[in-house]
Amino acid sequence: MINAETWMADLLPQLQQTFGARLRYLGLQGSYRRGEATEASDIDVVVLLDVVALEDLDVYRAIVRAMPEGQKACGFIGGAGDIFHWPRHELFAFQKDTEDWFGKLEDFLPVITDEDAEDSAKIGAAGLVHLLTHTYLYADAETRTLVLKDAYKAAFFVMLVRRYLASGVFCRNKKELLTGLEGSEKDIIAAGLDLPLWLAAHTERQCYDTLLRWCKDVLQGRSL
C-alpha cells in the first residue's frame, strides 16, 4: 500500500521543478488523508497552478503516472482563479477534507459560510434521493447493489457536513463521526463501511428505505 507521506514528499519537488512559481498549492484529501485507506484506495491529490491549460494536464499526467502506483492517482487540478469562483457549496467539504502540503488552501478560496454548508448538505441529499428513487424503479438487481454501495458511501460526506452544522466540529474520519451518532445515522455509516455484510442482515428494500428517509430529513432541514 502507498505510504502517503512519502508519496506526497516525492511528488512535491517534481511539481516545483516542472511548474516553478506557477505551482500555487498541493494538498492531500480522501481516504489517505482520513487514515482509512486500503490497498484498493486511490490517492486524492489537490493541485493548483496559476492557470491550467490542456498542455499542463498532459505534463501533470506524465508526472503522476511515473510515481509509484501512479495509476491510483486522482483528485483535483485547476487554476487558482477556477477554484476561487467555484460554487461555494462544493468548496465547504472540499476544504475541510484537504490537508495542506504546499501553501494554504484557504488562501485561494472565497469566504465560505454556514449557509454554504447547509446548501452542500441539501444538494448532496437531493442528488441521493434522485439516484435512489431512479434506480429503485428502473435498475436491475446488480446495478441496484452497486448504486446502494456508492450511495451509502456518499451519505458519509453529507453526514459530515450535518454534524458540523450541529456541533461546529468537522470529524476527521468515520470512526470519529460514529462516536456521536445513533439510530439511523449510525446504521447508515455501518452499512457504508461494509454493504455486503449489511445486506446479509437486511433486505435491499430496507437499505433503500433507511437512506431515502434520512436524505429526505436532510433535504427538509430537520434537525439532528
GROMACS .gro file of C-alpha atoms in nm:
model
  224
    1MET     CA    1   0.000   0.000   0.000
    2ILE     CA    2   0.113   0.355  -0.068
    3ASN     CA    3   0.284   0.549   0.210
    4ALA     CA    4   0.104   0.877   0.152
    5GLU     CA    5   0.361   1.094   0.330
    6THR     CA    6   0.647   0.953   0.124
    7TRP     CA    7   0.443   0.969  -0.195
    8MET     CA    8   0.347   1.334  -0.147
    9ALA     CA    9   0.702   1.426  -0.039
   10ASP     CA   10   0.829   1.276  -0.365
   11LEU     CA   11   0.564   1.446  -0.576
   12LEU     CA   12   0.614   1.800  -0.445
   13PRO     CA   13   0.970   1.864  -0.573
   14GLN     CA   14   0.878   1.722  -0.912
   15LEU     CA   15   0.590   1.966  -0.942
   16GLN     CA   16   0.809   2.253  -0.823
   17GLN     CA   17   1.079   2.168  -1.074
   18THR     CA   18   0.831   2.136  -1.359
   19PHE     CA   19   0.596   2.425  -1.290
   20GLY     CA   20   0.817   2.657  -1.084
   21ALA     CA   21   0.636   2.959  -0.943
   22ARG     CA   22   0.322   2.852  -1.128
   23LEU     CA   23   0.264   2.588  -0.859
   24ARG     CA   24   0.048   2.759  -0.600
   25TYR     CA   25  -0.078   2.471  -0.388
   26LEU     CA   26  -0.052   2.098  -0.318
   27GLY     CA   27  -0.280   1.907  -0.084
   28LEU     CA   28  -0.399   1.558   0.008
   29GLN     CA   29  -0.758   1.453   0.064
   30GLY     CA   30  -0.973   1.141   0.069
   31SER     CA   31  -0.914   0.810   0.244
   32TYR     CA   32  -0.537   0.858   0.279
   33ARG     CA   33  -0.592   1.193   0.447
   34ARG     CA   34  -0.852   1.037   0.678
   35GLY     CA   35  -0.633   0.738   0.765
   36GLU     CA   36  -0.888   0.500   0.615
   37ALA     CA   37  -0.702   0.387   0.302
   38THR     CA   38  -0.688   0.027   0.189
   39GLU     CA   39  -0.484  -0.144  -0.081
   40ALA     CA   40  -0.756  -0.055  -0.332
   41SER     CA   41  -0.778   0.315  -0.239
   42ASP     CA   42  -0.700   0.597  -0.477
   43ILE     CA   43  -0.467   0.873  -0.364
   44ASP     CA   44  -0.654   1.202  -0.391
   45VAL     CA   45  -0.426   1.494  -0.471
   46VAL     CA   46  -0.521   1.861  -0.498
   47VAL     CA   47  -0.302   2.076  -0.722
   48LEU     CA   48  -0.347   2.444  -0.800
   49LEU     CA   49  -0.147   2.624  -1.067
   50ASP     CA   50  -0.178   2.986  -1.173
   51VAL     CA   51  -0.386   2.868  -1.471
   52VAL     CA   52  -0.430   2.524  -1.623
   53ALA     CA   53  -0.421   2.456  -1.996
   54LEU     CA   54  -0.460   2.119  -2.165
   55GLU     CA   55  -0.084   2.101  -2.208
   56ASP     CA   56  -0.043   2.132  -1.831
   57LEU     CA   57  -0.272   1.833  -1.785
   58ASP     CA   58  -0.053   1.631  -2.021
   59VAL     CA   59   0.257   1.719  -1.820
   60TYR     CA   60   0.089   1.652  -1.486
   61ARG     CA   61  -0.044   1.316  -1.603
   62ALA     CA   62   0.306   1.208  -1.704
   63ILE     CA   63   0.442   1.305  -1.362
   64VAL     CA   64   0.183   1.120  -1.156
   65ARG     CA   65   0.180   0.814  -1.383
   66ALA     CA   66   0.554   0.778  -1.323
   67MET     CA   67   0.503   0.780  -0.946
   68PRO     CA   68   0.485   0.451  -0.752
   69GLU     CA   69   0.137   0.308  -0.812
   70GLY     CA   70   0.068   0.618  -1.016
   71GLN     CA   71  -0.240   0.458  -1.167
   72LYS     CA   72  -0.411   0.520  -0.832
   73ALA     CA   73  -0.361   0.897  -0.851
   74CYS     CA   74  -0.677   1.104  -0.882
   75GLY     CA   75  -0.819   1.423  -0.733
   76PHE     CA   76  -0.838   1.784  -0.847
   77ILE     CA   77  -0.609   2.003  -1.055
   78GLY     CA   78  -0.713   2.352  -1.156
   79GLY     CA   79  -0.622   2.715  -1.176
   80ALA     CA   80  -0.626   2.947  -0.877
   81GLY     CA   81  -0.896   3.154  -1.044
   82ASP     CA   82  -1.105   2.845  -1.114
   83ILE     CA   83  -1.120   2.737  -0.752
   84PHE     CA   84  -1.192   3.089  -0.626
   85HIS     CA   85  -1.504   3.108  -0.843
   86TRP     CA   86  -1.617   2.750  -0.779
   87PRO     CA   87  -1.969   2.706  -0.632
   88ARG     CA   88  -1.920   2.759  -0.259
   89HIS     CA   89  -2.144   2.472  -0.151
   90GLU     CA   90  -1.891   2.236  -0.310
   91LEU     CA   91  -1.595   2.411  -0.152
   92PHE     CA   92  -1.704   2.363   0.209
   93ALA     CA   93  -1.633   1.990   0.239
   94PHE     CA   94  -1.355   2.017  -0.019
   95GLN     CA   95  -1.162   2.250   0.211
   96LYS     CA   96  -1.238   2.057   0.529
   97ASP     CA   97  -1.124   1.727   0.376
   98THR     CA   98  -0.793   1.861   0.243
   99GLU     CA   99  -0.457   1.857   0.422
  100ASP     CA  100  -0.213   2.129   0.315
  101TRP     CA  101   0.125   2.015   0.183
  102PHE     CA  102   0.238   2.325  -0.002
  103GLY     CA  103   0.065   2.658   0.050
  104LYS     CA  104  -0.265   2.708   0.233
  105LEU     CA  105  -0.586   2.615   0.054
  106GLU     CA  106  -0.785   2.881   0.239
  107ASP     CA  107  -0.574   3.149   0.070
  108PHE     CA  108  -0.725   3.053  -0.266
  109LEU     CA  109  -1.089   3.019  -0.161
  110PRO     CA  110  -1.370   3.270  -0.120
  111VAL     CA  111  -1.532   3.317   0.220
  112ILE     CA  112  -1.738   3.004   0.291
  113THR     CA  113  -2.032   3.036   0.532
  114ASP     CA  114  -2.257   2.800   0.726
  115GLU     CA  115  -2.525   2.879   0.468
  116ASP     CA  116  -2.294   2.734   0.203
  117ALA     CA  117  -2.253   2.427   0.423
  118GLU     CA  118  -2.631   2.391   0.454
  119ASP     CA  119  -2.660   2.413   0.076
  120SER     CA  120  -2.392   2.146   0.047
  121ALA     CA  121  -2.587   1.905   0.268
  122LYS     CA  122  -2.919   1.966   0.095
  123ILE     CA  123  -2.779   1.943  -0.257
  124GLY     CA  124  -2.598   1.622  -0.165
  125ALA     CA  125  -2.914   1.475  -0.015
  126ALA     CA  126  -3.122   1.580  -0.315
  127GLY     CA  127  -2.883   1.404  -0.550
  128LEU     CA  128  -2.907   1.087  -0.344
  129VAL     CA  129  -3.288   1.099  -0.335
  130HIS     CA  130  -3.298   1.120  -0.713
  131LEU     CA  131  -3.039   0.844  -0.757
  132LEU     CA  132  -3.207   0.608  -0.512
  133THR     CA  133  -3.557   0.667  -0.646
  134HIS     CA  134  -3.449   0.623  -1.008
  135THR     CA  135  -3.255   0.303  -0.950
  136TYR     CA  136  -3.519   0.152  -0.722
  137LEU     CA  137  -3.772   0.195  -1.002
  138TYR     CA  138  -3.571   0.122  -1.312
  139ALA     CA  139  -3.237  -0.052  -1.243
  140ASP     CA  140  -3.165  -0.424  -1.244
  141ALA     CA  141  -3.061  -0.607  -0.927
  142GLU     CA  142  -2.688  -0.594  -0.995
  143THR     CA  143  -2.698  -0.220  -1.064
  144ARG     CA  144  -2.906  -0.153  -0.754
  145THR     CA  145  -2.645  -0.319  -0.533
  146LEU     CA  146  -2.366  -0.113  -0.686
  147VAL     CA  147  -2.566   0.208  -0.652
  148LEU     CA  148  -2.651   0.135  -0.289
  149LYS     CA  149  -2.283   0.086  -0.212
  150ASP     CA  150  -2.192   0.422  -0.367
  151ALA     CA  151  -2.493   0.599  -0.215
  152TYR     CA  152  -2.417   0.484   0.139
  153LYS     CA  153  -2.056   0.596   0.095
  154ALA     CA  154  -2.173   0.934  -0.035
  155ALA     CA  155  -2.406   0.976   0.263
  156PHE     CA  156  -2.099   0.986   0.486
  157PHE     CA  157  -1.992   1.316   0.332
  158VAL     CA  158  -2.337   1.468   0.372
  159MET     CA  159  -2.339   1.348   0.732
  160LEU     CA  160  -2.002   1.513   0.799
  161VAL     CA  161  -2.150   1.848   0.698
  162ARG     CA  162  -2.464   1.791   0.905
  163ARG     CA  163  -2.256   1.705   1.211
  164TYR     CA  164  -2.050   2.020   1.162
  165LEU     CA  165  -2.362   2.236   1.142
  166ALA     CA  166  -2.496   2.081   1.463
  167SER     CA  167  -2.174   2.080   1.666
  168GLY     CA  168  -1.920   2.308   1.497
  169VAL     CA  169  -1.684   2.010   1.461
  170PHE     CA  170  -1.585   1.859   1.126
  171CYS     CA  171  -1.498   1.498   1.209
  172ARG     CA  172  -1.171   1.371   1.066
  173ASN     CA  173  -1.296   1.024   0.970
  174LYS     CA  174  -1.578   0.771   1.003
  175LYS     CA  175  -1.454   0.644   1.340
  176GLU     CA  176  -1.468   0.992   1.489
  177LEU     CA  177  -1.808   1.057   1.334
  178LEU     CA  178  -1.953   0.730   1.465
  179THR     CA  179  -1.887   0.824   1.827
  180GLY     CA  180  -2.155   1.093   1.808
  181LEU     CA  181  -2.418   0.903   1.608
  182GLU     CA  182  -2.717   0.693   1.698
  183GLY     CA  183  -3.020   0.540   1.529
  184SER     CA  184  -3.046   0.551   1.151
  185GLU     CA  185  -2.737   0.768   1.108
  186LYS     CA  186  -2.522   0.510   1.284
  187ASP     CA  187  -2.680   0.239   1.068
  188ILE     CA  188  -2.603   0.432   0.750
  189ILE     CA  189  -2.233   0.464   0.833
  190ALA     CA  190  -2.216   0.097   0.932
  191ALA     CA  191  -2.374  -0.001   0.600
  192GLY     CA  192  -2.133   0.222   0.411
  193LEU     CA  193  -1.837   0.051   0.575
  194ASP     CA  194  -1.941  -0.296   0.456
  195LEU     CA  195  -2.257  -0.307   0.245
  196PRO     CA  196  -2.238  -0.683   0.163
  197LEU     CA  197  -2.230  -0.757   0.536
  198TRP     CA  198  -2.518  -0.517   0.594
  199LEU     CA  199  -2.722  -0.674   0.314
  200ALA     CA  200  -2.672  -1.015   0.472
  201ALA     CA  201  -2.880  -0.897   0.767
  202HIS     CA  202  -3.115  -0.654   0.590
  203THR     CA  203  -3.321  -0.661   0.274
  204GLU     CA  204  -3.243  -0.441  -0.022
  205ARG     CA  205  -3.577  -0.270   0.038
  206GLN     CA  206  -3.474  -0.182   0.394
  207CYS     CA  207  -3.147  -0.037   0.266
  208TYR     CA  208  -3.329   0.187   0.023
  209ASP     CA  209  -3.589   0.289   0.279
  210THR     CA  210  -3.339   0.380   0.552
  211LEU     CA  211  -3.127   0.601   0.330
  212LEU     CA  212  -3.420   0.763   0.149
  213ARG     CA  213  -3.588   0.858   0.476
  214TRP     CA  214  -3.268   1.010   0.610
  215CYS     CA  215  -3.195   1.203   0.290
  216LYS     CA  216  -3.545   1.350   0.290
  217ASP     CA  217  -3.497   1.464   0.651
  218VAL     CA  218  -3.177   1.641   0.544
  219LEU     CA  219  -3.347   1.793   0.242
  220GLN     CA  220  -3.631   1.928   0.454
  221GLY     CA  221  -3.392   2.072   0.711
  222ARG     CA  222  -3.497   1.857   1.003
  223SER     CA  223  -3.256   1.889   1.293
  224LEU     CA  224  -3.027   1.611   1.414
   0.00000   0.00000   0.00000
